[in-house]
PDB file of C-alpha atoms in Angstrom:
ATOM      1  CA  MET A 269      28.577-243.981  45.004  1.00 51.00           C
ATOM      2  CA  MET A 270      31.311-243.634  46.534  1.00 55.00           C
ATOM      3  CA  GLY A 271      31.628-242.772  50.517  1.00 54.00           C
ATOM      4  CA  ASN A 272      28.149-242.320  52.739  1.00 53.00           C
ATOM      5  CA  ASP A 273      25.230-244.212  50.719  1.00 51.00           C
ATOM      6  CA  ALA A 274      23.182-242.487  54.347  1.00 49.00           C
ATOM      7  CA  GLN A 275      19.972-240.468  53.373  1.00 47.00           C
ATOM      8  CA  THR A 276      19.837-237.436  54.682  1.00 47.00           C
ATOM      9  CA  PRO A 277      16.886-236.033  55.061  1.00 53.00           C
ATOM     10  CA  ASP A 278      15.341-232.471  53.218  1.00 56.00           C
ATOM     11  CA  ALA A 279      13.715-230.369  55.906  1.00 53.00           C
ATOM     12  CA  ALA A 280      12.803-227.880  53.343  1.00 55.00           C
ATOM     13  CA  ALA A 281      10.483-230.955  50.423  1.00 59.00           C
ATOM     14  CA  SER A 282       8.516-231.522  54.122  1.00 65.00           C
ATOM     15  CA  VAL A 283       7.566-228.265  54.201  1.00 69.00           C
ATOM     16  CA  ASP A 284       4.598-226.176  52.903  1.00 79.00           C
ATOM     17  CA  PHE A 285       5.779-222.964  52.296  1.00 84.00           C
ATOM     18  CA  GLU A 286       2.289-221.288  51.289  1.00 86.00           C
ATOM     19  CA  GLN A 287       1.430-222.185  54.850  1.00 87.00           C
ATOM     20  CA  VAL A 288       4.253-221.097  56.588  1.00 84.00           C
ATOM     21  CA  GLN A 289       3.793-216.821  54.444  1.00 89.00           C
ATOM     22  CA  SER A 290       0.401-217.149  55.596  1.00 88.00           C
ATOM     23  CA  THR A 291       0.870-217.242  59.039  1.00 89.00           C
ATOM     24  CA  GLU A 292       1.288-214.155  60.913  1.00 92.00           C
ATOM     25  CA  ARG A 293       4.550-213.960  61.941  1.00 92.00           C
ATOM     26  CA  PHE A 294       5.782-213.593  58.461  1.00 93.00           C
ATOM     27  CA  GLN A 295       3.353-211.666  57.535  1.00 95.00           C
ATOM     28  CA  GLU A 296       4.954-209.309  60.277  1.00 96.00           C
ATOM     29  CA  LEU A 297       8.852-210.300  59.258  1.00 96.00           C
ATOM     30  CA  ARG A 298       7.508-209.326  56.234  1.00 97.00           C
ATOM     31  CA  LYS A 299       5.969-205.422  56.026  1.00 97.00           C
ATOM     32  CA  ARG A 300       7.951-204.712  58.534  1.00 97.00           C
ATOM     33  CA  HIS A 301      11.325-205.633  56.517  1.00 97.00           C
ATOM     34  CA  ARG A 302       9.400-203.449  53.050  1.00 97.00           C
ATOM     35  CA  SER A 303       8.687-200.284  55.653  1.00 97.00           C
ATOM     36  CA  PHE A 304      12.545-200.277  55.568  1.00 97.00           C
ATOM     37  CA  VAL A 305      13.401-201.159  52.389  1.00 97.00           C
ATOM     38  CA  PHE A 306      11.199-199.979  50.280  1.00 97.00           C
ATOM     39  CA  PRO A 307      11.106-196.314  51.257  1.00 97.00           C
ATOM     40  CA  MET A 308      15.213-196.574  51.405  1.00 97.00           C
ATOM     41  CA  ALA A 309      14.783-197.484  48.267  1.00 97.00           C
ATOM     42  CA  ILE A 310      12.817-194.255  47.010  1.00 98.00           C
ATOM     43  CA  ALA A 311      14.987-192.049  48.578  1.00 97.00           C
ATOM     44  CA  PHE A 312      18.110-193.562  46.868  1.00 97.00           C
ATOM     45  CA  LEU A 313      16.623-193.428  43.664  1.00 97.00           C
ATOM     46  CA  LEU A 314      15.191-189.259  44.470  1.00 98.00           C
ATOM     47  CA  TRP A 315      19.334-188.832  45.755  1.00 97.00           C
ATOM     48  CA  TYR A 316      21.381-190.459  42.862  1.00 97.00           C
ATOM     49  CA  PHE A 317      18.615-189.593  40.360  1.00 97.00           C
ATOM     50  CA  ALA A 318      18.906-185.367  41.754  1.00 97.00           C
ATOM     51  CA  TYR A 319      23.530-186.482  41.494  1.00 97.00           C
ATOM     52  CA  VAL A 320      22.466-187.396  37.492  1.00 97.00           C
ATOM     53  CA  LEU A 321      20.405-184.674  36.936  1.00 97.00           C
ATOM     54  CA  LEU A 322      22.728-181.460  38.589  1.00 97.00           C
ATOM     55  CA  ALA A 323      25.638-182.784  36.984  1.00 96.00           C
ATOM     56  CA  ASP A 324      23.996-182.950  33.417  1.00 96.00           C
ATOM     57  CA  TYR A 325      22.035-179.302  33.984  1.00 97.00           C
ATOM     58  CA  ALA A 326      23.653-177.871  36.698  1.00 97.00           C
ATOM     59  CA  VAL A 327      27.404-178.079  35.218  1.00 96.00           C
ATOM     60  CA  GLY A 328      27.943-174.013  36.809  1.00 96.00           C
ATOM     61  CA  PHE A 329      27.589-175.613  40.779  1.00 97.00           C
ATOM     62  CA  MET A 330      28.612-178.582  39.975  1.00 96.00           C
ATOM     63  CA  SER A 331      32.015-177.337  38.953  1.00 96.00           C
ATOM     64  CA  THR A 332      32.128-175.151  41.649  1.00 96.00           C
ATOM     65  CA  LYS A 333      35.240-175.244  43.618  1.00 97.00           C
ATOM     66  CA  VAL A 334      35.282-175.940  47.014  1.00 96.00           C
ATOM     67  CA  TRP A 335      38.893-176.025  47.977  1.00 95.00           C
ATOM     68  CA  GLY A 336      41.760-176.099  45.324  1.00 94.00           C
ATOM     69  CA  ASN A 337      40.689-178.266  43.321  1.00 94.00           C
ATOM     70  CA  ILE A 338      38.015-180.066  45.335  1.00 96.00           C
ATOM     71  CA  ASN A 339      34.454-179.330  43.591  1.00 97.00           C
ATOM     72  CA  VAL A 340      30.886-179.328  44.166  1.00 97.00           C
ATOM     73  CA  GLY A 341      30.095-182.415  41.810  1.00 97.00           C
ATOM     74  CA  LEU A 342      33.453-185.324  43.376  1.00 97.00           C
ATOM     75  CA  ILE A 343      31.655-183.812  46.740  1.00 97.00           C
ATOM     76  CA  LEU A 344      28.789-184.581  45.815  1.00 97.00           C
ATOM     77  CA  GLY A 345      29.508-188.341  43.854  1.00 97.00           C
ATOM     78  CA  LEU A 346      31.778-189.109  46.923  1.00 97.00           C
ATOM     79  CA  LEU A 347      28.721-188.677  49.439  1.00 97.00           C
ATOM     80  CA  GLN A 348      27.620-191.130  46.864  1.00 97.00           C
ATOM     81  CA  PHE A 349      29.303-193.618  47.637  1.00 96.00           C
ATOM     82  CA  VAL A 350      29.487-192.560  51.899  1.00 97.00           C
ATOM     83  CA  SER A 351      25.297-192.849  51.289  1.00 97.00           C
ATOM     84  CA  THR A 352      25.684-196.953  49.753  1.00 96.00           C
ATOM     85  CA  PHE A 353      28.008-197.652  52.708  1.00 97.00           C
ATOM     86  CA  ALA A 354      25.794-195.427  54.951  1.00 97.00           C
ATOM     87  CA  ILE A 355      22.008-197.558  54.162  1.00 97.00           C
ATOM     88  CA  THR A 356      23.410-200.834  53.746  1.00 97.00           C
ATOM     89  CA  GLY A 357      24.680-199.794  57.630  1.00 97.00           C
ATOM     90  CA  TRP A 358      21.541-199.090  58.605  1.00 97.00           C
ATOM     91  CA  TYR A 359      20.043-202.497  57.200  1.00 97.00           C
ATOM     92  CA  VAL A 360      22.485-204.753  58.358  1.00 98.00           C
ATOM     93  CA  SER A 361      21.612-203.366  61.722  1.00 97.00           C
ATOM     94  CA  TYR A 362      17.678-202.323  60.638  1.00 97.00           C
ATOM     95  CA  SER A 363      17.976-206.592  60.376  1.00 97.00           C
ATOM     96  CA  ASN A 364      20.152-207.840  63.164  1.00 97.00           C
ATOM     97  CA  ARG A 365      17.552-205.876  66.178  1.00 97.00           C
ATOM     98  CA  LYS A 366      13.838-206.374  63.641  1.00 96.00           C
ATOM     99  CA  LEU A 367      13.956-209.113  61.188  1.00 97.00           C
ATOM    100  CA  ASP A 368      17.438-211.531  61.811  1.00 96.00           C
ATOM    101  CA  PRO A 369      14.331-212.555  65.908  1.00 95.00           C
ATOM    102  CA  ILE A 370      11.426-213.154  63.571  1.00 95.00           C
ATOM    103  CA  ALA A 371      13.273-214.610  60.863  1.00 94.00           C
ATOM    104  CA  ALA A 372      14.714-217.166  62.865  1.00 93.00           C
ATOM    105  CA  GLU A 373      11.005-218.046  65.349  1.00 92.00           C
ATOM    106  CA  ILE A 374      10.194-219.413  62.067  1.00 91.00           C
ATOM    107  CA  ARG A 375      12.752-221.381  60.808  1.00 90.00           C
ATOM    108  CA  ASN A 376      12.797-222.703  64.231  1.00 88.00           C
ATOM    109  CA  GLU A 377       9.322-223.541  64.223  1.00 85.00           C
ATOM    110  CA  ILE A 378       9.796-224.898  60.410  1.00 85.00           C
ATOM    111  CA  GLU A 379      13.110-227.107  60.890  1.00 81.00           C
ATOM    112  CA  GLY A 380      11.841-228.484  64.910  1.00 74.00           C
ATOM    113  CA  HIS A 381      15.698-227.288  66.207  1.00 59.00           C
ATOM    114  CA  GLU A 382      16.829-223.757  68.345  1.00 56.00           C
ATOM    115  CA  PHE A 383      18.839-221.839  67.211  1.00 55.00           C
ATOM    116  CA  ASP A 384      21.788-219.284  68.804  1.00 60.00           C
ATOM    117  CA  LYS A 385      20.803-215.567  68.606  1.00 61.00           C
ATOM    118  CA  HIS A 386      23.364-216.014  64.964  1.00 65.00           C
ATOM    119  CA  GLY A 387      21.304-218.617  63.640  1.00 60.00           C
ATOM    120  CA  ASN A 388      23.396-221.255  64.631  1.00 63.00           C
ATOM    121  CA  LEU A 389      22.648-224.583  65.589  1.00 59.00           C
ATOM    122  CA  VAL A 390      22.455-225.137  70.194  1.00 63.00           C
ATOM    123  CA  SER A 391      24.582-228.285  69.988  1.00 58.00           C
ATOM    124  CA  GLY A 392      21.352-231.660  71.145  1.00 55.00           C
ATOM    125  CA  VAL A 393      18.928-229.681  71.611  1.00 54.00           C
ATOM    126  CA  THR A 394      15.488-231.015  68.783  1.00 53.00           C
ATOM    127  CA  LYS A 395      12.577-230.216  69.215  1.00 51.00           C
TER     128      LYS A 395
END
């Protein structure tokens, strides 16, 4: 063995995760997460499959020239990327406002330490 022989306690080993998952705060966190993720996933998949179906069955529409060699299909294809980044940004914003504060509370209760709004341990403060 090299270096430090000291054993550090594994905080996760002493946590009853089933008990944590049954708490009201964890259920609220799960509800908020699902209320964003599921509808957004369904909306994006509908948008994606609409694009695929249009590309396959509405070739005339998709090949309609908009400007120069730019057609409707190209624009909708690029909008797939734009919507992916927009949804990601929206989720990050939603998570920062609605999910992270609850997750930090739960983590604080589990670990017994206080954290700042970015999830960093506040020096010298323990419960």
